């Protein structure tokens, strides 16, 4: 009933390239199941294609996120999320003592666990911002929230992380 | 002072993370100890990475699944039509024959014109017609959309559409050919409709309609289609077809994913005032509508 721009293979490809990774990460941050996240990304894009005549190009992104979210809710409740972190590069100037290295590792492990235990709504926003480097505005668009709501979630998440990590 | 700031700017940490508040400013909100802890958390977070994602592999899976699903007939028809037009144009060019005439109408537009045999045709909005410069033994033309014909007596006159063919000798009739929808109304004389190997004869005052293979035949009394006079009318047609006509007449987009577009509608709408037209279709159907710059959003009441 509307324009069928999204049905154009090039347009569709473009939407895929710009959104697939974001969508996968969002789903993973929220639900912690990597395999399911990738399956849902597939399903969401197929849904978009099937409905390509009904979805306007500027609505494609929010269509994808909404569909993906609904699909996931149908599948199951989420699992624990465990993100990996890269090793901190050894500084050539500063020689680090084994003790310092151990402390650092302890800190990073704590951070890892804490992130995983954040409430869903805060975690998805927090990780999209910190890892995927999405601005609050971009996240707000993706999740159909206000920027203010995103900021509040960020604020809360950071306070929780700080509390759980305790003294450093 | 600190207290009041806390209240006015409750998302100071979020703003600091985003770089909207400097390290110096943030220390007016929190203690130095907290500042150091938050800084360390911020730095530590930099080392976390998302798991690898093979974008191309997933794309391949999607592509293979998409190809298994046939595209909608609507699009196939369009491609086929486009291909046919291109083929016609190129072959005409190569044989150095004269190019066919084609006439097209835009949103809300109607065109009345005389064909080369003296027959008259009125083309409704968003429709397309094509016929050769000169007819030899048979009169034939291609139509997408809707048109009303007053045909001069003579050799057989055929209107070809994606849905089927309508053949007459000399008469007045209306043809509306949309994806999955085909309507022929005979206003004078006799009309032969050929669709999917079935042949139906319509005499004056008879109408034939086929929507997704649901065939309907009925009698009517008017002497020309209402759309020629600025009003589109429908009898037991799926809402989908009505929405399509609204879009064609008013150059709007209708978002209908929240409602059932297969329910049948009987009634009409005028071509002058969008708001009244929308009301006259959607009020009786129990559908709410909202207009936002050339887009109409539909929802259930």
Short mmCIF file of C-alpha atoms in Angstrom, two decimals:
data_model
loop_
_atom_site.label_atom_id
_atom_site.label_comp_id
_atom_site.label_asym_id
_atom_site.label_seq_id
_atom_site.Cartn_x
_atom_site.Cartn_y
_atom_site.Cartn_z
CA UNK A 1 0.00 0.00 0.00
CA UNK A 2 2.99 2.28 0.39
CA UNK A 3 6.18 2.83 -1.53
CA UNK A 4 8.22 -0.28 -2.07
CA UNK A 5 11.69 1.22 -1.86
CA UNK A 6 12.67 -1.36 0.73
CA UNK A 7 11.91 -4.05 -1.87
CA UNK A 8 14.77 -2.78 -4.00
CA UNK A 9 17.63 -5.24 -3.45
CA UNK A 10 20.23 -2.46 -3.16
CA UNK A 11 18.18 -0.58 -0.59
CA UNK A 12 17.55 -3.76 1.34
CA UNK A 13 21.26 -4.63 1.28
CA UNK A 14 22.07 -1.20 2.53
CA UNK A 15 19.66 -1.53 5.42
CA UNK A 16 21.23 -4.87 6.20
CA UNK A 17 24.80 -3.58 6.18
CA UNK A 18 24.00 -0.60 8.40
CA UNK A 19 21.84 -2.45 10.91
CA UNK A 20 22.77 -6.14 11.12
CA UNK A 21 25.67 -5.72 13.51
CA UNK A 22 23.87 -3.24 15.74
CA UNK A 23 20.87 -5.48 15.93
CA UNK A 24 22.89 -8.58 16.75
CA UNK A 25 24.81 -6.79 19.50
CA UNK A 26 21.68 -5.26 20.95
CA UNK A 27 20.05 -8.68 21.15
CA UNK A 28 23.13 -10.20 22.68
CA UNK A 29 23.51 -7.45 25.26
CA UNK A 30 19.91 -7.83 26.18
CA UNK A 31 19.46 -11.59 26.19
CA UNK A 32 22.95 -13.05 26.34
CA UNK A 33 22.34 -15.82 23.83
CA UNK A 34 24.64 -15.46 20.86
CA UNK A 35 23.23 -18.23 18.68
CA UNK A 36 19.65 -17.11 19.22
CA UNK A 37 20.64 -13.48 18.59
CA UNK A 38 22.00 -14.37 15.17
CA UNK A 39 18.97 -16.49 14.30
CA UNK A 40 16.69 -13.66 15.29
CA UNK A 41 18.67 -11.20 13.15
CA UNK A 42 18.06 -13.51 10.20
CA UNK A 43 14.38 -13.87 10.93
CA UNK A 44 13.91 -10.13 11.40
CA UNK A 45 15.44 -9.29 8.05
CA UNK A 46 13.35 -11.94 6.34
CA UNK A 47 10.28 -10.42 7.97
CA UNK A 48 11.34 -7.01 6.72
CA UNK A 49 11.70 -8.40 3.21
CA UNK A 50 8.31 -10.10 3.27
CA UNK A 51 6.77 -6.82 4.44
CA UNK A 52 8.90 -4.62 2.24
CA UNK A 53 5.90 -3.00 0.57
CA UNK A 54 4.42 -2.02 3.93
CA UNK A 55 7.49 -0.61 5.67
CA UNK A 56 8.71 2.84 4.71
CA UNK A 57 12.46 3.12 4.40
CA UNK A 58 12.80 5.50 7.35
CA UNK A 59 10.86 3.08 9.53
CA UNK A 60 12.93 0.04 8.60
CA UNK A 61 15.28 0.37 11.55
CA UNK A 62 12.62 0.56 14.23
CA UNK A 63 10.68 -2.18 12.45
CA UNK A 64 13.73 -4.45 12.73
CA UNK A 65 14.32 -3.72 16.39
CA UNK A 66 10.68 -4.19 17.31
CA UNK A 67 10.32 -7.42 15.36
CA UNK A 68 13.58 -8.79 16.76
CA UNK A 69 12.57 -7.97 20.29
CA UNK A 70 9.21 -9.65 19.88
CA UNK A 71 10.77 -12.72 18.31
CA UNK A 72 13.14 -13.02 21.21
CA UNK A 73 10.46 -12.70 23.84
CA UNK A 74 8.72 -15.56 22.06
CA UNK A 75 11.79 -17.75 22.15
CA UNK A 76 12.76 -17.63 25.77
CA UNK A 77 14.04 -15.70 28.72
CA UNK A 78 17.60 -14.64 28.56
CA UNK A 79 20.82 -16.21 29.65
CA UNK A 80 23.69 -14.70 31.51
CA UNK A 81 25.79 -12.43 29.38
CA UNK A 82 29.55 -12.86 29.52
CA UNK A 83 31.56 -10.39 27.53
CA UNK A 84 35.20 -10.94 26.89
CA UNK A 85 37.83 -8.27 27.33
CA UNK A 86 41.08 -7.77 25.55
CA UNK A 87 44.35 -7.93 27.47
CA UNK A 88 45.61 -4.56 28.44
CA UNK A 89 48.73 -3.91 26.47
CA UNK A 90 51.92 -3.98 28.47
CA UNK A 91 53.40 -0.59 28.77
CA UNK A 92 57.04 -0.52 27.76
CA UNK A 93 57.79 2.51 29.88
CA UNK A 94 56.08 1.36 32.99
CA UNK A 95 57.16 -1.97 34.35
CA UNK A 96 54.26 -3.59 36.14
CA UNK A 97 54.65 -5.73 39.18
CA UNK A 98 52.95 -9.16 39.26
CA UNK A 99 50.84 -7.86 42.08
CA UNK A 100 49.58 -4.94 40.03
CA UNK A 101 48.79 -7.22 37.11
CA UNK A 102 46.81 -9.48 39.41
CA UNK A 103 44.87 -6.58 40.85
CA UNK A 104 44.04 -5.42 37.37
CA UNK A 105 42.82 -8.84 36.37
CA UNK A 106 40.68 -9.03 39.47
CA UNK A 107 39.19 -5.66 38.66
CA UNK A 108 38.41 -6.61 35.07
CA UNK A 109 36.81 -9.89 36.15
CA UNK A 110 34.67 -8.03 38.64
CA UNK A 111 33.65 -5.54 36.00
CA UNK A 112 32.76 -8.39 33.67
CA UNK A 113 30.51 -10.06 36.22
CA UNK A 114 28.92 -6.78 37.22
CA UNK A 115 28.01 -5.86 33.66
CA UNK A 116 26.45 -9.26 33.21
CA UNK A 117 24.27 -8.81 36.25
CA UNK A 118 22.89 -5.38 35.34
CA UNK A 119 19.13 -5.25 34.78
CA UNK A 120 18.28 -5.84 31.10
CA UNK A 121 17.11 -2.37 30.30
CA UNK A 122 20.18 -0.74 31.73
CA UNK A 123 22.60 -3.26 30.30
CA UNK A 124 21.41 -3.00 26.70
CA UNK A 125 21.75 0.77 26.79
CA UNK A 126 24.99 0.73 28.72
CA UNK A 127 26.74 -1.69 26.37
CA UNK A 128 25.44 -0.13 23.18
CA UNK A 129 27.02 3.08 24.40
CA UNK A 130 30.24 1.76 25.93
CA UNK A 131 31.09 -1.04 23.48
CA UNK A 132 29.36 -0.15 20.24
CA UNK A 133 30.02 3.56 20.82
CA UNK A 134 26.47 4.53 19.94
CA UNK A 135 25.47 8.00 21.09
CA UNK A 136 22.51 8.38 23.42
CA UNK A 137 20.56 9.81 20.53
CA UNK A 138 21.28 6.82 18.32
CA UNK A 139 20.30 4.43 21.08
CA UNK A 140 17.11 6.36 21.70
CA UNK A 141 16.21 5.98 18.03
CA UNK A 142 17.01 2.28 17.98
CA UNK A 143 14.97 1.43 21.04
CA UNK A 144 12.25 4.00 20.53
CA UNK A 145 13.05 5.81 23.79
CA UNK A 146 13.68 9.43 24.67
CA UNK A 147 17.26 10.58 25.05
CA UNK A 148 16.42 11.47 28.63
CA UNK A 149 15.36 7.87 29.33
CA UNK A 150 18.62 6.60 27.85
CA UNK A 151 20.60 8.99 30.04
CA UNK A 152 18.73 7.86 33.13
CA UNK A 153 19.48 4.24 32.37
CA UNK A 154 23.15 5.05 31.84
CA UNK A 155 23.27 6.93 35.11
CA UNK A 156 21.67 4.08 37.04
CA UNK A 157 23.85 1.46 35.40
CA UNK A 158 27.01 3.31 36.27
CA UNK A 159 25.96 3.77 39.89
CA UNK A 160 25.19 0.05 40.20
CA UNK A 161 28.53 -0.93 38.69
CA UNK A 162 30.31 1.40 41.07
CA UNK A 163 28.48 -0.03 44.08
CA UNK A 164 29.07 -3.65 43.17
CA UNK A 165 32.73 -3.18 42.48
CA UNK A 166 33.24 -1.49 45.81
CA UNK A 167 36.55 -0.05 46.75
CA UNK A 168 39.18 -0.05 44.11
CA UNK B 1 24.86 23.95 46.33
CA UNK B 2 25.86 20.40 45.51
CA UNK B 3 22.43 19.21 46.58
CA UNK B 4 20.53 21.51 44.25
CA UNK B 5 22.75 20.54 41.35
CA UNK B 6 22.01 16.92 41.97
CA UNK B 7 18.37 17.65 41.58
CA UNK B 8 18.59 19.76 38.47
CA UNK B 9 20.96 17.41 36.72
CA UNK B 10 20.19 13.90 37.79
CA UNK B 11 22.02 12.29 34.89
CA UNK B 12 25.38 13.91 35.54
CA UNK B 13 27.24 10.58 35.26
CA UNK B 14 25.66 9.82 31.91
CA UNK B 15 26.57 13.28 30.69
CA UNK B 16 30.13 12.87 31.95
CA UNK B 17 30.48 9.55 30.10
CA UNK B 18 29.27 11.22 26.93
CA UNK B 19 31.77 14.02 27.41
CA UNK B 20 29.12 16.66 27.98
CA UNK B 21 30.46 17.29 31.47
CA UNK B 22 34.20 17.64 32.07
CA UNK B 23 36.26 15.76 34.66
CA UNK B 24 36.47 18.97 36.62
CA UNK B 25 32.74 19.60 36.65
CA UNK B 26 31.87 16.06 37.62
CA UNK B 27 33.92 16.48 40.77
CA UNK B 28 31.43 19.06 42.00
CA UNK B 29 28.86 16.25 42.04
CA UNK B 30 30.92 13.41 43.49
CA UNK B 31 33.79 12.84 45.89
CA UNK B 32 37.33 12.41 44.68
CA UNK B 33 37.29 8.76 45.66
CA UNK B 34 34.16 8.17 43.59
CA UNK B 35 35.65 10.13 40.73
CA UNK B 36 38.69 7.87 40.66
CA UNK B 37 36.52 4.76 40.82
CA UNK B 38 34.29 5.93 37.98
CA UNK B 39 37.31 6.88 35.91
CA UNK B 40 38.77 3.44 36.37
CA UNK B 41 35.46 1.82 35.41
CA UNK B 42 35.27 4.01 32.35
CA UNK B 43 38.76 3.02 31.30
CA UNK B 44 38.23 -0.63 32.10
CA UNK B 45 35.11 -0.73 29.94
CA UNK B 46 37.19 0.28 26.94
CA UNK B 47 38.70 -3.21 26.88
CA UNK B 48 35.43 -5.07 26.48
CA UNK B 49 34.48 -6.30 23.05
CA UNK B 50 31.35 -7.71 21.49
CA UNK B 51 31.61 -11.28 20.24
CA UNK B 52 32.60 -11.71 16.60
CA UNK B 53 29.75 -11.54 14.14
CA UNK B 54 30.05 -12.95 10.66
CA UNK B 55 27.83 -10.46 8.89
CA UNK B 56 28.38 -12.01 5.46
CA UNK B 57 27.51 -15.51 6.53
CA UNK B 58 24.21 -14.36 8.03
CA UNK B 59 23.54 -12.34 4.88
CA UNK B 60 24.00 -15.46 2.78
CA UNK B 61 21.52 -17.34 4.93
CA UNK B 62 19.03 -14.55 4.56
CA UNK B 63 19.51 -14.32 0.81
CA UNK B 64 19.01 -18.05 0.34
CA UNK B 65 15.84 -17.99 2.45
CA UNK B 66 14.50 -14.96 0.65
CA UNK B 67 14.98 -16.59 -2.72
CA UNK B 68 12.89 -19.54 -1.66
CA UNK B 69 9.98 -17.25 -1.08
CA UNK B 70 8.41 -15.98 -4.26
CA UNK B 71 7.92 -12.26 -4.47
CA UNK B 72 4.40 -10.97 -4.41
CA UNK B 73 2.45 -11.38 -7.62
CA UNK B 74 2.02 -7.63 -7.62
CA UNK B 75 5.71 -7.06 -8.15
CA UNK B 76 6.06 -9.85 -10.68
CA UNK B 77 3.30 -8.26 -12.69
CA UNK B 78 5.06 -4.96 -12.57
CA UNK B 79 8.32 -6.41 -13.70
CA UNK B 80 6.57 -8.36 -16.41
CA UNK B 81 4.74 -5.23 -17.50
CA UNK B 82 7.93 -3.20 -17.47
CA UNK B 83 9.71 -5.91 -19.42
CA UNK B 84 6.86 -6.05 -21.93
CA UNK B 85 6.93 -2.30 -22.41
CA UNK B 86 10.69 -2.29 -22.86
CA UNK B 87 10.46 -5.17 -25.30
CA UNK B 88 7.75 -3.44 -27.26
CA UNK B 89 9.69 -0.20 -27.35
CA UNK B 90 12.93 -1.81 -28.43
CA UNK B 91 11.37 -4.02 -31.08
CA UNK B 92 9.49 -1.06 -32.48
CA UNK B 93 12.74 0.82 -32.61
CA UNK B 94 14.59 -1.95 -34.41
CA UNK B 95 11.93 -2.51 -37.00
CA UNK B 96 11.80 1.19 -37.51
CA UNK B 97 8.05 1.12 -36.99
CA UNK B 98 6.36 4.06 -35.39
CA UNK B 99 6.46 4.02 -31.60
CA UNK B 100 3.22 3.23 -29.84
CA UNK B 101 1.35 5.99 -28.10
CA UNK B 102 1.21 5.79 -24.35
CA UNK B 103 -0.78 7.89 -21.99
CA UNK B 104 -0.30 7.96 -18.28
CA UNK B 105 -2.08 9.71 -15.43
CA UNK B 106 -0.63 10.77 -12.12
CA UNK B 107 -2.16 10.86 -8.64
CA UNK B 108 -5.61 12.41 -8.66
CA UNK B 109 -5.46 13.04 -12.40
CA UNK B 110 -7.88 11.97 -15.13
CA UNK B 111 -7.38 12.25 -18.88
CA UNK B 112 -9.93 12.08 -21.65
CA UNK B 113 -8.70 11.41 -25.18
CA UNK B 114 -9.72 10.14 -28.58
CA UNK B 115 -8.11 7.00 -29.95
CA UNK B 116 -7.04 6.83 -33.57
CA UNK B 117 -10.27 5.10 -34.63
CA UNK B 118 -12.39 7.84 -33.13
CA UNK B 119 -13.23 5.91 -29.95
CA UNK B 120 -13.14 7.83 -26.72
CA UNK B 121 -11.36 6.85 -23.52
CA UNK B 122 -11.18 8.34 -20.03
CA UNK B 123 -8.19 7.26 -17.97
CA UNK B 124 -8.57 7.28 -14.18
CA UNK B 125 -5.83 8.32 -11.75
CA UNK B 126 -2.50 6.46 -11.64
CA UNK B 127 -3.28 4.47 -14.76
CA UNK B 128 -1.47 3.72 -17.97
CA UNK B 129 -2.60 2.93 -21.47
CA UNK B 130 -0.69 2.07 -24.60
CA UNK B 131 -1.77 1.54 -28.18
CA UNK B 132 -0.09 1.53 -31.61
CA UNK B 133 -0.05 4.63 -33.81
CA UNK B 134 -2.13 2.81 -36.34
CA UNK B 135 -4.46 -0.15 -36.07
CA UNK B 136 -4.69 -2.60 -38.95
CA UNK B 137 -7.28 -5.34 -38.73
CA UNK B 138 -7.72 -5.54 -34.96
CA UNK B 139 -8.02 -2.75 -32.42
CA UNK B 140 -5.98 -3.67 -29.36
CA UNK B 141 -4.52 -1.76 -26.45
CA UNK B 142 -2.84 -2.42 -23.11
CA UNK B 143 -4.19 -1.04 -19.86
CA UNK B 144 -2.91 -0.86 -16.31
CA UNK B 145 -5.35 0.64 -13.85
CA UNK B 146 -8.78 1.88 -14.80
CA UNK B 147 -10.35 3.39 -17.90
CA UNK B 148 -13.77 4.02 -19.38
CA UNK B 149 -14.23 3.46 -23.11
CA UNK B 150 -16.80 4.62 -25.64
CA UNK B 151 -15.96 2.49 -28.63
CA UNK B 152 -16.93 3.40 -32.19
CA UNK B 153 -18.59 0.59 -34.10
CA UNK B 154 -16.12 -1.35 -36.21
CA UNK B 155 -13.69 -4.21 -35.98
CA UNK B 156 -13.19 -5.97 -32.67
CA UNK B 157 -11.77 -3.76 -29.94
CA UNK B 158 -9.70 -5.47 -27.23
CA UNK B 159 -8.35 -4.16 -23.96
CA UNK B 160 -5.51 -6.33 -22.65
CA UNK B 161 -4.73 -6.23 -18.93
CA UNK B 162 -2.65 -8.31 -16.56
CA UNK B 163 -5.89 -9.84 -15.35
CA UNK B 164 -7.44 -10.71 -18.69
CA UNK B 165 -8.80 -9.32 -21.93
CA UNK B 166 -12.03 -7.48 -22.71
CA UNK B 167 -13.28 -7.56 -26.28
CA UNK B 168 -16.14 -5.59 -27.80
CA UNK B 169 -17.47 -4.53 -31.17
CA UNK B 170 -18.88 -1.13 -30.33
CA UNK B 171 -20.02 -0.11 -26.89
CA UNK B 172 -19.27 1.75 -23.66
CA UNK B 173 -17.56 0.00 -20.83
CA UNK B 174 -15.31 0.47 -17.82
CA UNK B 175 -12.28 -1.68 -17.03
CA UNK B 176 -10.45 -1.58 -13.73
CA UNK B 177 -7.41 -3.83 -13.52
CA UNK B 178 -5.43 -3.85 -10.28
CA UNK B 179 -3.22 -6.51 -8.75
CA UNK B 180 -5.55 -9.40 -7.81
CA UNK B 181 -8.58 -7.32 -8.74
CA UNK B 182 -10.46 -7.04 -12.01
CA UNK B 183 -13.69 -5.18 -12.70
CA UNK B 184 -15.56 -4.75 -15.95
CA UNK B 185 -18.81 -2.82 -16.30
CA UNK B 186 -20.76 -2.64 -19.51
CA UNK B 187 -22.67 0.62 -20.12
CA UNK B 188 -23.85 -0.08 -23.65
CA UNK B 189 -23.85 -2.92 -26.16
CA UNK B 190 -22.14 -6.16 -25.32
CA UNK B 191 -18.73 -6.96 -23.85
CA UNK B 192 -16.76 -10.17 -23.85
CA UNK B 193 -14.42 -10.73 -20.88
CA UNK B 194 -11.74 -13.41 -21.12
CA UNK B 195 -9.99 -14.25 -17.92
CA UNK B 196 -8.05 -17.42 -17.13
CA UNK B 197 -9.60 -19.28 -20.07
CA UNK B 198 -13.12 -18.40 -18.92
CA UNK B 199 -15.27 -16.31 -21.18
CA UNK B 200 -18.10 -14.16 -19.86
CA UNK B 201 -20.48 -11.99 -21.87
CA UNK B 202 -21.83 -8.83 -20.28
CA UNK B 203 -24.78 -6.94 -21.69
CA UNK B 204 -25.78 -3.37 -20.87
CA UNK B 205 -26.06 -2.75 -17.13
CA UNK B 206 -24.08 -5.82 -16.08
CA UNK B 207 -20.93 -5.78 -14.03
CA UNK B 208 -18.30 -8.44 -13.50
CA UNK B 209 -15.79 -8.42 -10.69
CA UNK B 210 -13.06 -10.87 -9.75
CA UNK B 211 -11.06 -10.51 -6.56
CA UNK B 212 -8.64 -13.31 -5.82
CA UNK B 213 -10.83 -15.67 -7.82
CA UNK B 214 -14.03 -14.64 -6.02
CA UNK B 215 -16.33 -13.78 -8.88
CA UNK B 216 -19.25 -11.42 -8.52
CA UNK B 217 -21.85 -10.46 -11.13
CA UNK B 218 -24.47 -7.76 -10.65
CA UNK B 219 -26.75 -5.24 -12.38
CA UNK B 220 -26.44 -1.46 -12.28
CA UNK B 221 -28.26 1.47 -13.85
CA UNK B 222 -25.91 4.44 -14.25
CA UNK B 223 -24.85 5.49 -17.76
CA UNK B 224 -21.22 6.21 -16.98
CA UNK B 225 -18.85 5.35 -14.15
CA UNK B 226 -19.07 7.62 -11.12
CA UNK B 227 -15.34 8.22 -11.07
CA UNK B 228 -15.66 10.16 -14.31
CA UNK B 229 -17.86 12.55 -12.31
CA UNK B 230 -15.43 12.77 -9.42
CA UNK B 231 -16.54 9.96 -7.17
CA UNK B 232 -15.16 6.44 -6.79
CA UNK B 233 -17.71 3.83 -5.86
CA UNK B 234 -17.32 0.23 -4.87
CA UNK B 235 -19.53 -2.75 -4.43
CA UNK B 236 -18.31 -5.53 -2.11
CA UNK B 237 -14.67 -4.93 -2.90
CA UNK B 238 -11.82 -5.74 -0.51
CA UNK B 239 -10.69 -2.70 1.44
CA UNK B 240 -7.25 -3.11 -0.14
CA UNK B 241 -8.63 -2.01 -3.50
CA UNK B 242 -10.35 1.01 -1.94
CA UNK B 243 -7.11 2.05 -0.20
CA UNK B 244 -5.25 1.76 -3.46
CA UNK B 245 -7.79 4.02 -5.15
CA UNK B 246 -7.59 6.56 -2.30
CA UNK B 247 -3.82 6.63 -2.70
CA UNK B 248 -4.15 7.13 -6.43
CA UNK B 249 -6.69 9.93 -6.17
CA UNK B 250 -5.09 11.90 -3.35
CA UNK B 251 -1.36 11.10 -3.65
CA UNK B 252 -1.14 9.80 -0.12
CA UNK B 253 0.36 6.74 1.50
CA UNK B 254 -1.86 4.59 3.65
CA UNK B 255 -0.36 2.53 6.43
CA UNK B 256 -2.72 -0.39 6.80
CA UNK B 257 -0.69 -2.99 8.66
CA UNK B 258 -2.87 -2.71 11.78
CA UNK B 259 -6.13 -3.54 10.07
CA UNK B 260 -7.60 -6.34 8.00
CA UNK B 261 -7.55 -5.12 4.40
CA UNK B 262 -9.44 -8.10 3.04
CA UNK B 263 -12.77 -7.07 4.59
CA UNK B 264 -15.29 -5.99 2.02
CA UNK B 265 -16.43 -2.43 1.45
CA UNK B 266 -19.49 -1.09 -0.33
CA UNK B 267 -19.74 2.65 -0.72
CA UNK B 268 -18.01 5.59 -2.33
CA UNK B 269 -15.75 8.56 -1.82
CA UNK B 270 -15.38 11.91 -3.58
CA UNK B 271 -12.20 13.23 -5.18
CA UNK B 272 -12.38 16.78 -3.80
CA UNK B 273 -11.73 16.61 -0.05
CA UNK B 274 -9.36 14.09 1.48
CA UNK B 275 -10.74 14.37 4.98
CA UNK B 276 -14.32 13.77 3.89
CA UNK B 277 -13.23 10.94 1.62
CA UNK B 278 -11.37 9.21 4.44
CA UNK B 279 -14.32 9.68 6.78
CA UNK B 280 -16.77 8.25 4.30
CA UNK B 281 -14.70 5.10 3.90
CA UNK B 282 -13.38 4.51 7.40
CA UNK B 283 -16.26 5.56 9.66
CA UNK B 284 -18.57 2.83 8.42
CA UNK B 285 -15.72 0.31 8.61
CA UNK B 286 -15.02 1.16 12.25
CA UNK B 287 -11.48 2.24 11.48
CA UNK B 288 -9.64 5.19 12.99
CA UNK B 289 -7.35 7.25 10.81
CA UNK B 290 -4.71 9.87 11.44
CA UNK B 291 -3.17 12.09 8.77
CA UNK B 292 0.45 13.10 9.08
CA UNK B 293 1.91 14.88 6.11
CA UNK B 294 0.57 12.83 3.23
CA UNK B 295 0.60 9.63 5.25
CA UNK B 296 -2.53 8.11 6.68
CA UNK B 297 -2.23 5.73 9.60
CA UNK B 298 -5.07 3.31 10.17
CA UNK B 299 -5.99 1.58 13.40
CA UNK B 300 -8.90 -0.31 14.82
CA UNK B 301 -11.47 1.56 16.86
#
